[in-house]
Every structure is written in structure tokens, then in C-alpha cells.
mmCIF file of C-alpha atoms in Angstrom:
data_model
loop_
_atom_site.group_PDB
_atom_site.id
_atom_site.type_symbol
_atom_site.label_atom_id
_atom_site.label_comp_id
_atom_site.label_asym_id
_atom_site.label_seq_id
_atom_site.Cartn_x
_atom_site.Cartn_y
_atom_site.Cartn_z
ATOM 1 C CA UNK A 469 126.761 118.372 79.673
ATOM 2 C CA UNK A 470 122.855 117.658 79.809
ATOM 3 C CA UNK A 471 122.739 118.524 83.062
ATOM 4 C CA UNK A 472 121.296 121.687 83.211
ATOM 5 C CA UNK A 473 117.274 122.366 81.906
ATOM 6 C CA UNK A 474 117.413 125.215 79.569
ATOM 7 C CA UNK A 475 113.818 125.820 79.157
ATOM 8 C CA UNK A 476 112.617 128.548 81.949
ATOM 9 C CA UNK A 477 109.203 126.840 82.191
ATOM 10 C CA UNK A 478 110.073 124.591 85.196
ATOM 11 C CA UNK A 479 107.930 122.246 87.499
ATOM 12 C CA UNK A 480 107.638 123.359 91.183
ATOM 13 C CA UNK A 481 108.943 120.381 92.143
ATOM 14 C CA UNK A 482 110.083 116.512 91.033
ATOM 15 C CA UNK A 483 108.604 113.751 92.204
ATOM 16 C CA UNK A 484 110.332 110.937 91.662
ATOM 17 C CA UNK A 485 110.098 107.216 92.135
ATOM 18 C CA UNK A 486 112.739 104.430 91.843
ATOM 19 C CA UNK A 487 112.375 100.844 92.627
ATOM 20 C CA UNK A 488 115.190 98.274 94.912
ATOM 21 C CA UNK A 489 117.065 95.643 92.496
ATOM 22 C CA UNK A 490 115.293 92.408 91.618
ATOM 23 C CA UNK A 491 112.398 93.719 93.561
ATOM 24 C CA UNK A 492 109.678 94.715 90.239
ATOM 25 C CA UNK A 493 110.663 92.947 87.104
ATOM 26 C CA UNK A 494 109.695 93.363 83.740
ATOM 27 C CA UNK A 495 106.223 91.088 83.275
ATOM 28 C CA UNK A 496 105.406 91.706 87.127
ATOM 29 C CA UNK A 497 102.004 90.499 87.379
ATOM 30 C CA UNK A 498 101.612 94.713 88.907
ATOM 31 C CA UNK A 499 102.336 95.831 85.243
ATOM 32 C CA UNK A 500 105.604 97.611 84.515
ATOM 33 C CA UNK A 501 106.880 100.414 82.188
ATOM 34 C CA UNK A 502 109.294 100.689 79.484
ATOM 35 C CA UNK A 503 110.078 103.642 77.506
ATOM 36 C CA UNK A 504 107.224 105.387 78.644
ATOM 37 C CA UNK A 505 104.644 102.980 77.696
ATOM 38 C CA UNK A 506 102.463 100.576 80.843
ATOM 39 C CA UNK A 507 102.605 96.587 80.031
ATOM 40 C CA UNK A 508 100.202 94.165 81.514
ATOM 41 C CA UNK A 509 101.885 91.395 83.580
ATOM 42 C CA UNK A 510 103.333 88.322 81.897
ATOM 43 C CA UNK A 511 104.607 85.349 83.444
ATOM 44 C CA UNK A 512 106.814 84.184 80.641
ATOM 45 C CA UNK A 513 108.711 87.930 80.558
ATOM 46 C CA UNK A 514 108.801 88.117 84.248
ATOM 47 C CA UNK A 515 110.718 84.621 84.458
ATOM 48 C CA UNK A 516 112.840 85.376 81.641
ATOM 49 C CA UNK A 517 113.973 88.938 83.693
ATOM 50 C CA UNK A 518 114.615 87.087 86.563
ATOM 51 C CA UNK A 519 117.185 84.380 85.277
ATOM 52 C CA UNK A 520 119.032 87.114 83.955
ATOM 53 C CA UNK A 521 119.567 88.942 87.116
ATOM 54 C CA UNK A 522 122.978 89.380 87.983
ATOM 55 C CA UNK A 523 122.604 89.166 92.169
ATOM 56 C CA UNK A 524 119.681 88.587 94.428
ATOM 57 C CA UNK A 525 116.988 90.869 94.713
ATOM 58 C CA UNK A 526 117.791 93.556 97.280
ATOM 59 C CA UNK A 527 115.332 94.563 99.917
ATOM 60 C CA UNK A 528 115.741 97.768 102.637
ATOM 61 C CA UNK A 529 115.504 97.038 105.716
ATOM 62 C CA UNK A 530 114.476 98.997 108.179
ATOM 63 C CA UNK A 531 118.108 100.005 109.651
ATOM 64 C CA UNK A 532 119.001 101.011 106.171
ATOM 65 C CA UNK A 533 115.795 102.927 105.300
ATOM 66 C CA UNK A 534 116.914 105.941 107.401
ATOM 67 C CA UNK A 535 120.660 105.424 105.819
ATOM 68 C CA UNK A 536 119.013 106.555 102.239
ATOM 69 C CA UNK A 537 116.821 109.201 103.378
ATOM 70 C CA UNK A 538 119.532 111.115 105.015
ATOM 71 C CA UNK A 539 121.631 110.610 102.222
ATOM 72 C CA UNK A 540 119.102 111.909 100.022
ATOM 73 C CA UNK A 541 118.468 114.657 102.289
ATOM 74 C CA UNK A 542 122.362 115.718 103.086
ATOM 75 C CA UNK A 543 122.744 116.033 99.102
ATOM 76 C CA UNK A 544 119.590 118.159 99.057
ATOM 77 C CA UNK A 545 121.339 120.303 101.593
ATOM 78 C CA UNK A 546 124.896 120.036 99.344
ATOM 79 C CA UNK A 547 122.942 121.326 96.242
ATOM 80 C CA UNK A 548 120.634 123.289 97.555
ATOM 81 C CA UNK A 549 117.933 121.633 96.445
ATOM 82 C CA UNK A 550 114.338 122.356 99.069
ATOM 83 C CA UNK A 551 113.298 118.440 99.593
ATOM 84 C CA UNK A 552 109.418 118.540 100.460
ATOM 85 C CA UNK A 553 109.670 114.627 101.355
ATOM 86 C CA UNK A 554 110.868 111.598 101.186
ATOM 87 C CA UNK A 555 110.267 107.849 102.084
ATOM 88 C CA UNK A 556 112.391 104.558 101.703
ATOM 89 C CA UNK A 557 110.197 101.902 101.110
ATOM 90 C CA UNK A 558 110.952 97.953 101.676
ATOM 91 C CA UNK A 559 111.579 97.706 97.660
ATOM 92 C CA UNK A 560 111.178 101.692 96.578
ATOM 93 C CA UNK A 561 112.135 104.963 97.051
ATOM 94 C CA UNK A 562 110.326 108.202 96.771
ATOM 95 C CA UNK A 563 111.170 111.499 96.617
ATOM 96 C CA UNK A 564 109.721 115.074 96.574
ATOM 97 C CA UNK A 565 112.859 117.562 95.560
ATOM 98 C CA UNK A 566 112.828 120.867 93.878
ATOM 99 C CA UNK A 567 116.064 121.154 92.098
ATOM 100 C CA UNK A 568 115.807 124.216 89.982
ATOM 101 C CA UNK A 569 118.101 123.785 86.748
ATOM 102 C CA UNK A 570 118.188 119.987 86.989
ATOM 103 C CA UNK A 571 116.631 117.516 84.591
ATOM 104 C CA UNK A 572 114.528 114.946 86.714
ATOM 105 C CA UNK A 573 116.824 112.240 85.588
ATOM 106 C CA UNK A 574 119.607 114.106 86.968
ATOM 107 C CA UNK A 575 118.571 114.468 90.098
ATOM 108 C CA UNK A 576 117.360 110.528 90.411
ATOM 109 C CA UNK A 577 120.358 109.833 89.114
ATOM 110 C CA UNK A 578 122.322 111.324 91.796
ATOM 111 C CA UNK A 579 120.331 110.258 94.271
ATOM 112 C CA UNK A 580 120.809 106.499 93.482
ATOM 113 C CA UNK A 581 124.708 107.097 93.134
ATOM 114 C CA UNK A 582 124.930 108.882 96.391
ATOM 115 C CA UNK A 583 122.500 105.984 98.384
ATOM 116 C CA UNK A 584 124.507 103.178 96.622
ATOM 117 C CA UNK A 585 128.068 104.490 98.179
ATOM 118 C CA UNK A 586 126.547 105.120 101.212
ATOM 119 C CA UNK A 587 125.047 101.654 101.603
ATOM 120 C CA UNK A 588 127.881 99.759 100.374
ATOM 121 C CA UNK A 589 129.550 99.655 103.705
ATOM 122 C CA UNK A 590 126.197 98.360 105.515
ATOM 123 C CA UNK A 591 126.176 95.428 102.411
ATOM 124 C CA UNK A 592 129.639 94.361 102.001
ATOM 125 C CA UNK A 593 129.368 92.515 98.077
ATOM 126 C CA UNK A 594 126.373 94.021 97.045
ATOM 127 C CA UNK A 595 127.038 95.755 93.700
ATOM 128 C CA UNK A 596 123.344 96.149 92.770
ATOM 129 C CA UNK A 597 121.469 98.172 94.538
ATOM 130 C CA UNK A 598 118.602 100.205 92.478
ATOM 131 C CA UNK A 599 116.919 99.200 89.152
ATOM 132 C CA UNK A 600 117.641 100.761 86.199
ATOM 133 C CA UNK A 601 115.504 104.380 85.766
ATOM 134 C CA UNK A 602 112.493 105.126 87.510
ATOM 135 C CA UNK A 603 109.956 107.985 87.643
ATOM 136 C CA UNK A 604 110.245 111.033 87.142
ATOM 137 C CA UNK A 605 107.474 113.347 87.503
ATOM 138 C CA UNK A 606 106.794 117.521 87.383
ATOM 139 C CA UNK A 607 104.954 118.576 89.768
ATOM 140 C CA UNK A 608 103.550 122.260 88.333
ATOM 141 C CA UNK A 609 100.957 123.504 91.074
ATOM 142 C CA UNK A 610 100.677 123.909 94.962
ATOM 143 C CA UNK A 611 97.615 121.830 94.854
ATOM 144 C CA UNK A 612 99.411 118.756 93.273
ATOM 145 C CA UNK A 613 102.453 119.352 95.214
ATOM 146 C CA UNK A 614 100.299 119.111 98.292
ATOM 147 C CA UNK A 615 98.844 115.824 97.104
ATOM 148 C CA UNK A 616 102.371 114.231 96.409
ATOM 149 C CA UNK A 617 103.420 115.346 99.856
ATOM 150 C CA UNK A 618 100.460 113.294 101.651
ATOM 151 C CA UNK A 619 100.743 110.553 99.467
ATOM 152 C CA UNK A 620 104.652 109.809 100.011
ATOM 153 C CA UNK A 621 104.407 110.726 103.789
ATOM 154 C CA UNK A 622 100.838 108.956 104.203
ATOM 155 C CA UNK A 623 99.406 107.072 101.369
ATOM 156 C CA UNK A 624 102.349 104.367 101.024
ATOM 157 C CA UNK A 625 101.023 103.171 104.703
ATOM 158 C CA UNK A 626 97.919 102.389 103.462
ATOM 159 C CA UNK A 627 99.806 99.418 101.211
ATOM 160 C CA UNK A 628 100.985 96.719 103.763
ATOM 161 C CA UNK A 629 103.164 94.751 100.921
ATOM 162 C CA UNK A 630 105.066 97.559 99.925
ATOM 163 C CA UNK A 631 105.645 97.883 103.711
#
């Protein structure tokens, strides 16, 4: 239940965003998000997030980059769902995905499950592998989905620490 959108106005696509564990904490000098609203770095919350994580901060490295972005795009495949892009990052993921019916949330949500078994294996006693949430998107016209497209496949590139 909740799975399905019921409203017929749909986005052309999702693009969604989610970060690695440990990797962009609450009070990250970068800013950071919560419940929709952007907060301004802070030192004192970023320290306080970090002695409560539960495992070390968990980076992809290049041999398990391609691991999540075939994942991602053999459930596309499973569901059905036309994926316009996507890009595993050092300590993010992103994602272009039409998934007509879905809830953005959904799909992320599956996404992360799905990459998480499938990297278990290559991490033997990780448990955490994604943050909590992430982005989520609509995409509604050709133009924007256009821009997304180039930005995933092009833009991140242009940002050496995000590597």
C-alpha cells in the first residue's frame, strides 16, 4: 500500500539523489536538508551526528561503482522502468528513472535495497550502506529532462571532491 501514485498528473521522469553512509552529515559545513527545509553548516551538529554513527563512513570505490549502476539498471529492466541515466559517485548516487505509477520515494527506496544486497557480498560486515532519504525530484518537461541528463552524465566531473 502507498506504492502506487494515484494522481494522473505525473512527472516525465524522477531524478533522484541519495548520499553513501557517514559521508554528508547533518551540520556539514555544505549545508544539509531535513524535512524539506536547507540548514547552514554547524560544527557543533555535525560532531554530534558523527559520534552517533553506528559504523564508519562508507565510500564507493571505483570497482563497486559499476556494481550499483547495473543493479540500478537490471531493476529498471525488471520493472520496466526507461532509466535516462545514472552515475555512482565516490559518496552519492544519482539517478534519472521514469517509473510511471511509482512515488519517487518508492523507487529510491528500491533502489537502495536492491544496491545494498548486491554490495553486501563485495563488503563482508558492512550493514550500512546509504543514508537515510535523499532527493527526490519531478522532472515535468523535455527541456529539464535534458538538463538533468547532462548534469548527472557531465556536470558531476566538473567537481573533483565528489570524484
Amino acid at each position: 500500500m502507498g506504492e502506487r501514485v494515484l494522481n494522473t498528473d505525473e512527472p516525465i521522469a524522477y531524478f533522484i539523489t541519495w548520499t553513501t553512509y557517514g559521508t554528508w552529515l547533518p551540520g556539514d559545513e555544505r549545508g544539509w536538508w531535513r524535512k524539506g527545509e536547507h540548514h547552514e553548516g554547524n560544527t557543533l551538529f555535525c560532531e554530534m551526528a558523527s559520534a552517533d554513527m553506528k559504523a564508519p563512513a562508507f565510500i564507493l570505490s571505483p570497482e563497486l561503482r559499476p556494481i550499483v549502476e547495473e543493479t540500478i539498471a537490471r531493476h529498471c529492466e525488471i520493472r520496466s522502468w526507461p532509466l535516462h541515466t545514472v552515475a555512482a559517485r565516490s559518496n552519492h548516487v544519482h539517478v534519472v528513472v521514469t517509473a510511471p505509477g511509482y512515488r519517487p520515494e518508492r523507487v529510491r527506496d528500491q533502489f537502495k535495497a536492491w544496491c545494498a544486497r548486491t554490495l553486501k557480498p563485495e563488503c563482508p560486515g558492512r550493514e550500512r550502506f546509504w543514508t537515510e532519504g535523499g532527493s527526490c525530484r519531478w522532472i515535468n518537461d523535455e527541456d529539464d529532462l535534458h538538463a538533468v541528463i547532462v548534469y548527472v552524465k557531465e556536470g558531476q566531473d566538473r567537481h573533483s571532491d565528489r570524484d
